[in-house]
Structure formats: structure tokens, C-alpha cells
PDB file of C-alpha atoms and ligand atoms in Angstrom:
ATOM      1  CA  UNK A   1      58.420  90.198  95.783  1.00  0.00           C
ATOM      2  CA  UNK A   2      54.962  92.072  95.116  1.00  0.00           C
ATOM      3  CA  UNK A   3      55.058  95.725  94.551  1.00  0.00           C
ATOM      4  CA  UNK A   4      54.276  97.412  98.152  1.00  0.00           C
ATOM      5  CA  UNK A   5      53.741 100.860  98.130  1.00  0.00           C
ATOM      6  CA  UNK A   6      54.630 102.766 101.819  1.00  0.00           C
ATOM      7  CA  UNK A   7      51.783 104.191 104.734  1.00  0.00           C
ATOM      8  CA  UNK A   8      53.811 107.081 105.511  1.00  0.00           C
ATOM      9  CA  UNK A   9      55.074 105.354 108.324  1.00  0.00           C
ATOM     10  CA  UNK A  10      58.372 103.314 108.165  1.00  0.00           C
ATOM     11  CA  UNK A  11      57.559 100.673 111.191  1.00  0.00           C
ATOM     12  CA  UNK A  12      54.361 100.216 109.989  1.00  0.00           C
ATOM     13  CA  UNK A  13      55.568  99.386 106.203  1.00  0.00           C
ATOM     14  CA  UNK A  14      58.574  97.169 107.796  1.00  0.00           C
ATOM     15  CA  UNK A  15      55.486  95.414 109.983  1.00  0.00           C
ATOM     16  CA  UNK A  16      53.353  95.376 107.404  1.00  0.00           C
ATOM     17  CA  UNK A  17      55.842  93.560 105.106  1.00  0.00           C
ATOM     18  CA  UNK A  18      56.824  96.429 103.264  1.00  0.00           C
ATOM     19  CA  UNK A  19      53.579  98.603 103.080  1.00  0.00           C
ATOM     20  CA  UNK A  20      50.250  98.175 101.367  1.00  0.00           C
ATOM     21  CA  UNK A  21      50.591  95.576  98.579  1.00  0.00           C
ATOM     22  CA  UNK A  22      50.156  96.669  94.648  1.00  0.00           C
ATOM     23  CA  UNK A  23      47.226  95.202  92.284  1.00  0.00           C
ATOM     24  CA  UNK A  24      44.935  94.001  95.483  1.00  0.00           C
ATOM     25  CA  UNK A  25      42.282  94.687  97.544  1.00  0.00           C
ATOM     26  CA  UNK A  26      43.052  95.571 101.125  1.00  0.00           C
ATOM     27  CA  UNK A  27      40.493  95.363 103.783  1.00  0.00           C
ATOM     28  CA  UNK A  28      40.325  97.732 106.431  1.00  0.00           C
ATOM     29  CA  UNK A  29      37.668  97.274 109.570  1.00  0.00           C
ATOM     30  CA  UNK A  30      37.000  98.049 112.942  1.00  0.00           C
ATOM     31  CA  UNK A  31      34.742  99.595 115.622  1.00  0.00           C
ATOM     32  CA  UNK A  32      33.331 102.881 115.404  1.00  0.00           C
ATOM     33  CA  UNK A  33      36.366 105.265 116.254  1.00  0.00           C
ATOM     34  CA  UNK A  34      38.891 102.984 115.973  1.00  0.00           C
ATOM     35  CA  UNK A  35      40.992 105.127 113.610  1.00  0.00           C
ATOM     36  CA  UNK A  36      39.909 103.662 109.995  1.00  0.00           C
ATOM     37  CA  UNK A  37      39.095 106.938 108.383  1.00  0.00           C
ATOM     38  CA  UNK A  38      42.571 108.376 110.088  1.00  0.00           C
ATOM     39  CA  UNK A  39      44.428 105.752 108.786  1.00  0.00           C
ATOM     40  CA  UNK A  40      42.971 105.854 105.461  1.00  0.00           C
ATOM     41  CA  UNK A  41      43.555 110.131 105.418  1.00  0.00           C
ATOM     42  CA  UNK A  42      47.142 109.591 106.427  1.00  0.00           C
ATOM     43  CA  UNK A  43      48.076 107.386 103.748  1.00  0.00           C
ATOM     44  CA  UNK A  44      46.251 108.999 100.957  1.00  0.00           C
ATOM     45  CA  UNK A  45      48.149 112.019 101.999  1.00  0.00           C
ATOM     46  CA  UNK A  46      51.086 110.883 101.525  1.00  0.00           C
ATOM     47  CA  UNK A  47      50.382 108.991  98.449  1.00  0.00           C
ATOM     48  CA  UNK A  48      49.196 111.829  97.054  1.00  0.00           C
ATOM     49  CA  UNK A  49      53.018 113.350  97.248  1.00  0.00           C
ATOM     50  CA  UNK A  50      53.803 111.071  94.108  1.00  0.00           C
ATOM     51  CA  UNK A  51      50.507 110.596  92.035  1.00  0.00           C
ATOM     52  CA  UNK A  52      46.683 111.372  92.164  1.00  0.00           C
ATOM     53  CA  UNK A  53      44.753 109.165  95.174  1.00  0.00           C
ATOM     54  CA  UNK A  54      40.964 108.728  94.475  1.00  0.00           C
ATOM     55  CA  UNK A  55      39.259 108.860  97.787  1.00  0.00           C
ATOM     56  CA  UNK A  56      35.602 107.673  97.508  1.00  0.00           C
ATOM     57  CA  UNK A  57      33.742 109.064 100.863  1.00  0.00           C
ATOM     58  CA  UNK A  58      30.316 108.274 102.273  1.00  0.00           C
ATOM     59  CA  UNK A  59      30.298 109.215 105.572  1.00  0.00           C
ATOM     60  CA  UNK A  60      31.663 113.007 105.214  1.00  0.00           C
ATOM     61  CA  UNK A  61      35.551 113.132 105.807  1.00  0.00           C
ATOM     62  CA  UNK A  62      36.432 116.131 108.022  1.00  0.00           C
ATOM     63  CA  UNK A  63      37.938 119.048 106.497  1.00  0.00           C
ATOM     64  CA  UNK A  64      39.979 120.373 109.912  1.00  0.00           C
ATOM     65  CA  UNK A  65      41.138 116.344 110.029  1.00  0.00           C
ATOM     66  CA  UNK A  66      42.796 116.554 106.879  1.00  0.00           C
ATOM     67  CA  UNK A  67      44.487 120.398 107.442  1.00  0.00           C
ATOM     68  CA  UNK A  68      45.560 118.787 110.625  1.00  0.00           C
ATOM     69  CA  UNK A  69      47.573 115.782 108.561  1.00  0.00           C
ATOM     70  CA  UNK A  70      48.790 117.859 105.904  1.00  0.00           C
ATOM     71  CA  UNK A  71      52.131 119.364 105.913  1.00  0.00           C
ATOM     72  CA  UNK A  72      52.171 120.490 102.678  1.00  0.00           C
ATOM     73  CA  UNK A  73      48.905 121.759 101.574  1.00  0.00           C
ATOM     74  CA  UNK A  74      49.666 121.964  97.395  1.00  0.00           C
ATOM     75  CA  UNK A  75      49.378 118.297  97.558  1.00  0.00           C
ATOM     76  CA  UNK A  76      45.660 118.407  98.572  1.00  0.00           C
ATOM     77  CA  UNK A  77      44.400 118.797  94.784  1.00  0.00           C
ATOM     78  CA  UNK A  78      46.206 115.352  93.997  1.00  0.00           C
ATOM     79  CA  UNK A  79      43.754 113.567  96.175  1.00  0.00           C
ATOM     80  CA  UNK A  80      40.453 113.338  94.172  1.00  0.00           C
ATOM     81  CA  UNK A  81      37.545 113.025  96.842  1.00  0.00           C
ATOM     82  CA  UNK A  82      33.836 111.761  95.266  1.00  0.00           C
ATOM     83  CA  UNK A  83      31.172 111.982  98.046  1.00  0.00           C
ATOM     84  CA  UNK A  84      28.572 109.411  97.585  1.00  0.00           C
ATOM     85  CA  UNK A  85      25.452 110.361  99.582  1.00  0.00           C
ATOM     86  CA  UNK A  86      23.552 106.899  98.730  1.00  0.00           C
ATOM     87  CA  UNK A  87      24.398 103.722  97.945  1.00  0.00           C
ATOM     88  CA  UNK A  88      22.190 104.106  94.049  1.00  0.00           C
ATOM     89  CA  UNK A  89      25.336 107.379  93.969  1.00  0.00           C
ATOM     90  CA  UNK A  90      28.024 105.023  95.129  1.00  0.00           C
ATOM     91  CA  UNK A  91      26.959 102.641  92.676  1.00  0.00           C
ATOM     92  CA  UNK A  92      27.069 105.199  89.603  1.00  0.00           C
ATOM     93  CA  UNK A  93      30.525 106.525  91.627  1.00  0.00           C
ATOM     94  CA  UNK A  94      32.370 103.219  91.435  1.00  0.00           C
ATOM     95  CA  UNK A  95      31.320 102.700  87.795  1.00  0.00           C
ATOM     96  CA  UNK A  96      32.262 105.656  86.445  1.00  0.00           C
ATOM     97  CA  UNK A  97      35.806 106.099  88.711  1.00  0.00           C
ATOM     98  CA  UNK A  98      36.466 102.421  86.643  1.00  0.00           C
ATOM     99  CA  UNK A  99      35.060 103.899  83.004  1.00  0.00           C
ATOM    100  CA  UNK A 100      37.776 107.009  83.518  1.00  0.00           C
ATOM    101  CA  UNK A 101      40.224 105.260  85.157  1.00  0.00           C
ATOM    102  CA  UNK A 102      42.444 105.017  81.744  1.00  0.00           C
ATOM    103  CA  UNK A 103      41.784 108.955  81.394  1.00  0.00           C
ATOM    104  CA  UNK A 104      42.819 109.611  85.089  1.00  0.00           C
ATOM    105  CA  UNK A 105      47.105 110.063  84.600  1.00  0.00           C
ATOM    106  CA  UNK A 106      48.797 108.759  87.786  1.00  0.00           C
ATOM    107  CA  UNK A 107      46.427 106.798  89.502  1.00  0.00           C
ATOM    108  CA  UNK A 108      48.569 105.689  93.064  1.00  0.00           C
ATOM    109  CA  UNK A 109      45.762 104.501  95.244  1.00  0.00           C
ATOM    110  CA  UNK A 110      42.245 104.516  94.969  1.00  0.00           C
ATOM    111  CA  UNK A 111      40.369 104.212  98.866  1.00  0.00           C
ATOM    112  CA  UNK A 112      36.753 103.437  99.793  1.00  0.00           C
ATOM    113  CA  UNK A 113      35.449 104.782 103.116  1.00  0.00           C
ATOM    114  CA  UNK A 114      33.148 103.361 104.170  1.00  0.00           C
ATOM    115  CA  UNK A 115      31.999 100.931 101.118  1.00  0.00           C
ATOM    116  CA  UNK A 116      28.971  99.317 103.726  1.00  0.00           C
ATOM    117  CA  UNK A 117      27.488 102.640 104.763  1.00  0.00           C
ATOM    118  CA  UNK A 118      24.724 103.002 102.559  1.00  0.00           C
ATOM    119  CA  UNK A 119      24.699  99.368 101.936  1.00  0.00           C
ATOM    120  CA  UNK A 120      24.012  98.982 105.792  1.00  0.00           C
ATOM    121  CA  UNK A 121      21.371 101.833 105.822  1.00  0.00           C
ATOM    122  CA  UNK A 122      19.470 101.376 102.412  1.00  0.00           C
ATOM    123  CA  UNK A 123      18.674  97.262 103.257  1.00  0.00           C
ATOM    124  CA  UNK A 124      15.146  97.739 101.396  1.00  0.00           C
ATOM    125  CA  UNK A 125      16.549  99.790  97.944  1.00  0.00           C
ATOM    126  CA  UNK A 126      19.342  97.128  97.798  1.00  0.00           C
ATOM    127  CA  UNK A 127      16.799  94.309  97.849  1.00  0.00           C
ATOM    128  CA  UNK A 128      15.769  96.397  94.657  1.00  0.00           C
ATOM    129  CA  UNK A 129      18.942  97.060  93.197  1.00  0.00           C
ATOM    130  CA  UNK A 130      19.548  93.112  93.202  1.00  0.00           C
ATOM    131  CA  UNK A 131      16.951  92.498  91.117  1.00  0.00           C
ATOM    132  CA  UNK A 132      17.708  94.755  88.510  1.00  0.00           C
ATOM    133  CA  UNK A 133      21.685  94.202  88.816  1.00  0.00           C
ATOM    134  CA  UNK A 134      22.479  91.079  90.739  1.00  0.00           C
ATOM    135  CA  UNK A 135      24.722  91.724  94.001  1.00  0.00           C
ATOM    136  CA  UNK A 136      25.572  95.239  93.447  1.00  0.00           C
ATOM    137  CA  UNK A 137      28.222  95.263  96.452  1.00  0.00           C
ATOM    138  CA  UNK A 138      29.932  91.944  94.732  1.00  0.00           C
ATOM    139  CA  UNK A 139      29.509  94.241  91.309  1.00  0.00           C
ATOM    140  CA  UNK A 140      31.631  97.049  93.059  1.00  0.00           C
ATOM    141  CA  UNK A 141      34.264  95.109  94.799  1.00  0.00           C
ATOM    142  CA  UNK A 142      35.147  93.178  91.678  1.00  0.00           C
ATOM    143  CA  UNK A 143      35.219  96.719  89.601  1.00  0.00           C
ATOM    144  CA  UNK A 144      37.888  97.900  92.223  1.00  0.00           C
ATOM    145  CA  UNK A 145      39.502  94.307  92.233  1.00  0.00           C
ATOM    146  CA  UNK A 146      40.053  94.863  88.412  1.00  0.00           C
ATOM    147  CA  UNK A 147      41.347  98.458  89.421  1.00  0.00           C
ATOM    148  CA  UNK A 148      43.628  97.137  91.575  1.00  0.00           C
ATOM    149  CA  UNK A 149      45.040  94.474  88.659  1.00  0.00           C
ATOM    150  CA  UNK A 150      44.910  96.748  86.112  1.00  0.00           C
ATOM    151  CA  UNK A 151      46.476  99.725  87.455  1.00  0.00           C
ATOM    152  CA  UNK A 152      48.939  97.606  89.499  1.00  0.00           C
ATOM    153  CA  UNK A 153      47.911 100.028  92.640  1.00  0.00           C
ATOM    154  CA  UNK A 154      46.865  99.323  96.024  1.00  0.00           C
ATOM    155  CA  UNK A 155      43.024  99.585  97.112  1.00  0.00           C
ATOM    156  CA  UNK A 156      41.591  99.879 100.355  1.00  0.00           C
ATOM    157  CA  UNK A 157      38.055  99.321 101.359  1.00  0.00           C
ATOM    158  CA  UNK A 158      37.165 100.030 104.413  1.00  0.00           C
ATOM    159  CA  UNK A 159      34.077  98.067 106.391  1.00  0.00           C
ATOM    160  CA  UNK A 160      31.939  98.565 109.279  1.00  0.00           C
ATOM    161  CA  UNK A 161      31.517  95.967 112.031  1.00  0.00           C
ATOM    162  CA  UNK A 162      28.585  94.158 113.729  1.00  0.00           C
ATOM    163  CA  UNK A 163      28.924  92.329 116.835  1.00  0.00           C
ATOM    164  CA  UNK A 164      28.038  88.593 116.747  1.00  0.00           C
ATOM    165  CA  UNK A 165      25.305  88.043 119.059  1.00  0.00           C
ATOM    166  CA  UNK A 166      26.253  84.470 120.729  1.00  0.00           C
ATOM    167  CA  UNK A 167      30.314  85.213 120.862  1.00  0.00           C
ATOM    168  CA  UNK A 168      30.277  89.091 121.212  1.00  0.00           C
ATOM    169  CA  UNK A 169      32.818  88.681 118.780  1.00  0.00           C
ATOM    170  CA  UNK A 170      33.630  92.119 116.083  1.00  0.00           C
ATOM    171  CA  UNK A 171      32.841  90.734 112.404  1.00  0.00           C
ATOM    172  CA  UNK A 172      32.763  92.851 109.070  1.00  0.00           C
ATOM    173  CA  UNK A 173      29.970  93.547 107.252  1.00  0.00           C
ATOM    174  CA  UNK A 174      28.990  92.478 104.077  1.00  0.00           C
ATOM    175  CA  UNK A 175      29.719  88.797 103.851  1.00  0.00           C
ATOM    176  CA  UNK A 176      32.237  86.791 102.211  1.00  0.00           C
ATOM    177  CA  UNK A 177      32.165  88.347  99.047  1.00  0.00           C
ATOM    178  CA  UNK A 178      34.663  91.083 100.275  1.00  0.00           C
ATOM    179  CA  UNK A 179      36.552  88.771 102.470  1.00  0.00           C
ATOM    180  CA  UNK A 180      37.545  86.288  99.638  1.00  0.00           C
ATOM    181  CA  UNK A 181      38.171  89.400  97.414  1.00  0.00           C
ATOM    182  CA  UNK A 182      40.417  90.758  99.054  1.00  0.00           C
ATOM    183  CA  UNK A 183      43.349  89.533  99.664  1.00  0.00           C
ATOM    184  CA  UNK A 184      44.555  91.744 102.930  1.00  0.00           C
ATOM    185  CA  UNK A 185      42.223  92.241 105.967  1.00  0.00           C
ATOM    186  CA  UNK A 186      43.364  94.207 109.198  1.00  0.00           C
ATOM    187  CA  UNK A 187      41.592  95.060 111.641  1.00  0.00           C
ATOM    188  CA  UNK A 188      42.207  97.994 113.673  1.00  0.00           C
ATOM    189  CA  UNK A 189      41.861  97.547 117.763  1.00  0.00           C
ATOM    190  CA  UNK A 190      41.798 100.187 120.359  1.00  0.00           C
ATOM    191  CA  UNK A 191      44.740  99.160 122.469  1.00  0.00           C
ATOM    192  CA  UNK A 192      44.605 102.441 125.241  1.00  0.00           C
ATOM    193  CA  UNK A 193      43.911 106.295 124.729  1.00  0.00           C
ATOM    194  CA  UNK A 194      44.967 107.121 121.105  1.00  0.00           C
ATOM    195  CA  UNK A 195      46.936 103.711 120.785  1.00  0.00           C
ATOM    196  CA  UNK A 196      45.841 101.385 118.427  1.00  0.00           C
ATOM    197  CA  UNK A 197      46.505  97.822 116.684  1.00  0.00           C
ATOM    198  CA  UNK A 198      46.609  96.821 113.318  1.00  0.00           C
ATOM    199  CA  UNK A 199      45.733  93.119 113.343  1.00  0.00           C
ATOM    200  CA  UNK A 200      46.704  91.488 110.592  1.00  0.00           C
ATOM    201  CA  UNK A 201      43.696  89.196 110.016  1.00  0.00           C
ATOM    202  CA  UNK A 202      44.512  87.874 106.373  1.00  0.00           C
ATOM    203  CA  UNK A 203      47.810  88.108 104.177  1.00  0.00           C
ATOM    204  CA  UNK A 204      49.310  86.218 101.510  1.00  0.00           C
ATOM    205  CA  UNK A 205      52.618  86.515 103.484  1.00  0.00           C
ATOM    206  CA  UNK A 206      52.391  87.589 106.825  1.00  0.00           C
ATOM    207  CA  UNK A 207      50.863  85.261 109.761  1.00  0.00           C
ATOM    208  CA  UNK A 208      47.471  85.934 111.335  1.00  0.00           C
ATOM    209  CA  UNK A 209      47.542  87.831 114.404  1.00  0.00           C
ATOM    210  CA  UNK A 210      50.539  89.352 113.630  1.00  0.00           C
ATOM    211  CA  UNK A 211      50.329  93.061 115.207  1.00  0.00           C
ATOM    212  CA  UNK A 212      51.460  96.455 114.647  1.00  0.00           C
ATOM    213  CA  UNK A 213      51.011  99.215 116.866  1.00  0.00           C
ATOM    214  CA  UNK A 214      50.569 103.066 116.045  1.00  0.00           C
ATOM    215  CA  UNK A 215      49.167 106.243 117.500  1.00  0.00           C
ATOM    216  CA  UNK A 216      46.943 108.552 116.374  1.00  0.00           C
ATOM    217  CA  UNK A 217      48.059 111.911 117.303  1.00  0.00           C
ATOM    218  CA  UNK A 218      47.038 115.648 116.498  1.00  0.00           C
ATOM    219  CA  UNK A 219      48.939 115.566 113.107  1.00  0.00           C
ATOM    220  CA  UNK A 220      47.734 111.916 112.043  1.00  0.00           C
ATOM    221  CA  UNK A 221      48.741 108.891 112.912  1.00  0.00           C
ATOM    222  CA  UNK A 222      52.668 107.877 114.321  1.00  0.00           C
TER     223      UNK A 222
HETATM  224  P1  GTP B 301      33.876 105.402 112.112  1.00  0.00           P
HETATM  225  O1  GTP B 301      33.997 106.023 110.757  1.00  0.00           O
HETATM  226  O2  GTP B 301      32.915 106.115 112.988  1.00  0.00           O
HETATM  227  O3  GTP B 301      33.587 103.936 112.052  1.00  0.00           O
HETATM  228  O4  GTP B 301      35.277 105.565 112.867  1.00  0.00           O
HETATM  229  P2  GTP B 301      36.766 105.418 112.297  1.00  0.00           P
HETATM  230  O5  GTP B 301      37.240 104.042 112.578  1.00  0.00           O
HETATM  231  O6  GTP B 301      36.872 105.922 110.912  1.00  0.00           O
HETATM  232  O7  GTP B 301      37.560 106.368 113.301  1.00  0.00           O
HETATM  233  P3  GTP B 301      38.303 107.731 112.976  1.00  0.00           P
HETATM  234  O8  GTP B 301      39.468 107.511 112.068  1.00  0.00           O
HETATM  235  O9  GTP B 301      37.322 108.765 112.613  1.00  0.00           O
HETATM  236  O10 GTP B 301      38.981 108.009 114.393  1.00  0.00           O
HETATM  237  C1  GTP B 301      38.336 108.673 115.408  1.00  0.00           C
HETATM  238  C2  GTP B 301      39.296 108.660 116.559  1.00  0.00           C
HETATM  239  O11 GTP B 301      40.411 109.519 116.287  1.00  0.00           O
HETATM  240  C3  GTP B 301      38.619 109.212 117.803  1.00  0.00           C
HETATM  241  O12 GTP B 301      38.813 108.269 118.843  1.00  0.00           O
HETATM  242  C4  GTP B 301      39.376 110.479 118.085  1.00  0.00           C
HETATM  243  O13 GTP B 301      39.549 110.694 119.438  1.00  0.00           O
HETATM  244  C5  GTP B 301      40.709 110.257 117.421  1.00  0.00           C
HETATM  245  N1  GTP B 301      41.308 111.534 117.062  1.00  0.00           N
HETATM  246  C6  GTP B 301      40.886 112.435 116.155  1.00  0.00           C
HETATM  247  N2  GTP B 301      41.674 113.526 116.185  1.00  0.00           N
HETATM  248  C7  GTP B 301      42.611 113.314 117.136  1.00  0.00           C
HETATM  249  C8  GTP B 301      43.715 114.066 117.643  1.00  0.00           C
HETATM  250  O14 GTP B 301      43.978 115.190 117.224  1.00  0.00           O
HETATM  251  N3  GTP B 301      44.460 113.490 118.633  1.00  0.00           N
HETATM  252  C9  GTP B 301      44.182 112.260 119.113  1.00  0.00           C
HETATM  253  N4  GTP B 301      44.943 111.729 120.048  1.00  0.00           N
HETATM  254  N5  GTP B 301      43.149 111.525 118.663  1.00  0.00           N
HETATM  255  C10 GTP B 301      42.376 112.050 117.695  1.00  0.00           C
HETATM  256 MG1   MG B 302      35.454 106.624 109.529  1.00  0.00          MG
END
């Protein structure tokens, strides 16, 4: 069976097959608000109980959010948070993370929120960056992929959405370059006030569709 390593949460993991699965990319999207940067705070914190987490933020995670999760607030300096303010700084962020990676001890989980920000917002300097680099989001995902591989940890990327104009369907961002990478993609769905669905929208082992339900509550999720 492949390495999983747990969310914090023990229905979730049993759901979820066992957890988050080691040495591949998970994806992680949904609307605006529907808990992805919760989810993503919860589980680094309690990853970070065993190792070092490397949380990669561009959108600004909230401070009072994570004193809110934490129990135990010595833990905090084992989650190592780069803020990337553009996506040229997420860019030089990813690269370096996977040049120190061997000099990092302990690496548990590295996360991504949001990896399509900037690459949303800064359409025109992207169209620049390709010509110098090539796909620079393809360029990223595979450095984390490799991560992931060689570190035999879990990684989660999380992606916005964009609503398909003829369906009204929810899609992630980015293309397939991410969605063939990775090897996990849930979607999270509002299901009610503070009740949401993980939707289990690709897995190596677990059918599509399948559904697990948490909350997310003043002290994270439940
Ligand atoms: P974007 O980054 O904007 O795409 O959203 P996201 O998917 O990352 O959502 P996020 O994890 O930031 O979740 C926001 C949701 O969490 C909001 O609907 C809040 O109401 C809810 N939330 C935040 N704190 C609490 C809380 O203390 N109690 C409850 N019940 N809900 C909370
Ligand atoms: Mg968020």
C-alpha cells in the first residue's frame, strides 16, 4: 500500500483511503470560500507536530486563522511559510525551496496556496516568462512533482476555479498540465453553513465522486 500520511482528522483519512498519499501531487480546488486555505492550515498544523511543513503562500494566510487552529503554539516554527507576492517571486520561491530541499532536515509536507494566483493575475508577464523559460507553471509543478518523489512526502497544490461559460460547470485553472500531474484532485463543495464536501475527483484508488464530509468550525476544520 502507498505511504499515506494523516489530515488530522481520522474519518477523513479512513475516507480518504488512509490520508494524503506520499511521493505525489495532490490537487486541491474549489470556489472562493470553500475552505481550501482552511483545509490546507489544518493539515500543515498538524504535520508540523512530526517534521518541518513548507507552506508556500500567495494570497496572505491569516495570522488570527492559524492561532485559532493551533493548540499547541511551539509547533508554529516547524511550519516554514514563503510569501510570494508575484508570480516572477513564486517562480524564484519554488526553485530555490527544490535547490535546499536536501539542506531542509525533516521535510513532511510541502503545500502551495494558491499556485494560479499570480499566474491568473500576471496573464501579460507570463506571456514573457514563456519565452524566456518555456511553461513556467508546467516548470513548477514538475519541480514539486520531483519533491514529492524524492522526498517520498505528500504535496498539495491548491487551484482556483473558473466557471465554464456554456455548462456553468466549476473547472480548475491552469490546464491539463496540473491535472495529469497530479495524481489526486478533490474538490471541495459547500454543502450548507460551514459544511463542506471533499469530492474526490481523481485517485489512483478511490472511485470518482466518492465524498467526504467535514466542518469547518472556530478551531479548524472537524
Ligand atoms: P479563497 O482563497 O478565497 O479561494 O477561499 P478558500 O477556499 O481558501 O476558503 P477559506 O479556507 O479561506 O475559507 C473561508 C471560509 O471559512 C468562509 O466561508 C468562512 O466563513 C469560514 N470560516 C472561517 N473561520 C471560521 C470559523 O471560525 N467558523 C466557521 N464556521 N467558519 C469559518
Ligand atoms: Mg484560500
Amino acid at each position: 500500500m502507498n505511504e499515506r500520511v494523516s489530515t488530522g482528522i481520522s474519518r477523513l483519512d479512513i475516507c480518504l483511503g488512509g490520508g494524503l498519499e506520499t511521493g505525489i501531487i495532490t490537487e486541491i480546488y474549489g470556489e472562493a470560500g470553500s475552505g481550501k486555505t482552511n483545509f490546507c492550515l489544518f493539515v500543515a498544523i498538524n504535520s508540523a507536530k512530526t517534521g518541518t511543513v513548507i507552506y508556500i503562500d500567495s494570497e496572505g494566510v491569516s495570522s488570527d486563522r492559524i492561532a485559532q487552529i493551533t493548540v499547541d503554539q511551539s509547533i508554529l516554527s516547524n511550519i516554514k511559510f514563503f510569501r510570494v507576492r508575484s508570480y516572477d517571486e513564486q517562480l524564484e520561491t519554488v526553485t530555490k525551496i527544490a535547490n535546499l530541499s536536501q539542506a531542509i532536515p525533516d521535510i513532511r509536507m510541502i503545500i502551495f496556496d494558491t499556485i494560479t494566483a499570480h499566474y491568473r493575475a500576471e496573464r501579460d508577464k507570463r506571456a514573457e516568462l514563456r519565452k524566456r523559460y518555456g511553461n513556467t507553471l508546467t516548470y513548477q509543478v514538475e519541480m514539486l512533482n520531483n519533491l514529492a518523489m524524492n522526498l517520498n512526502i505528500p504535496v498539495i497544490i491548491v487551484n482556483q476555479v473558473y466557471t465554464e461559460k456554456d455548462s456553468s460547470n466549476v473547472l480548475p485553472v491552469g490546464g491539463s498540465g496540473l491535472a495529469h500531474m497530479a495524481k489526486a484532485i478533490l474538490k471541495i463543495e459547500k454543502t450548507g453553513s460551514g459544511r463542506r464536501d471533499i469530492v474526490v475527483m481523481k485517485h489512483r484508488s478511490l472511485p470518482e465522486q466518492k465524498r467526504c464530509s467535514f466542518s469547518i468550525t472556530e478551531k479548524g476544520i472537524e
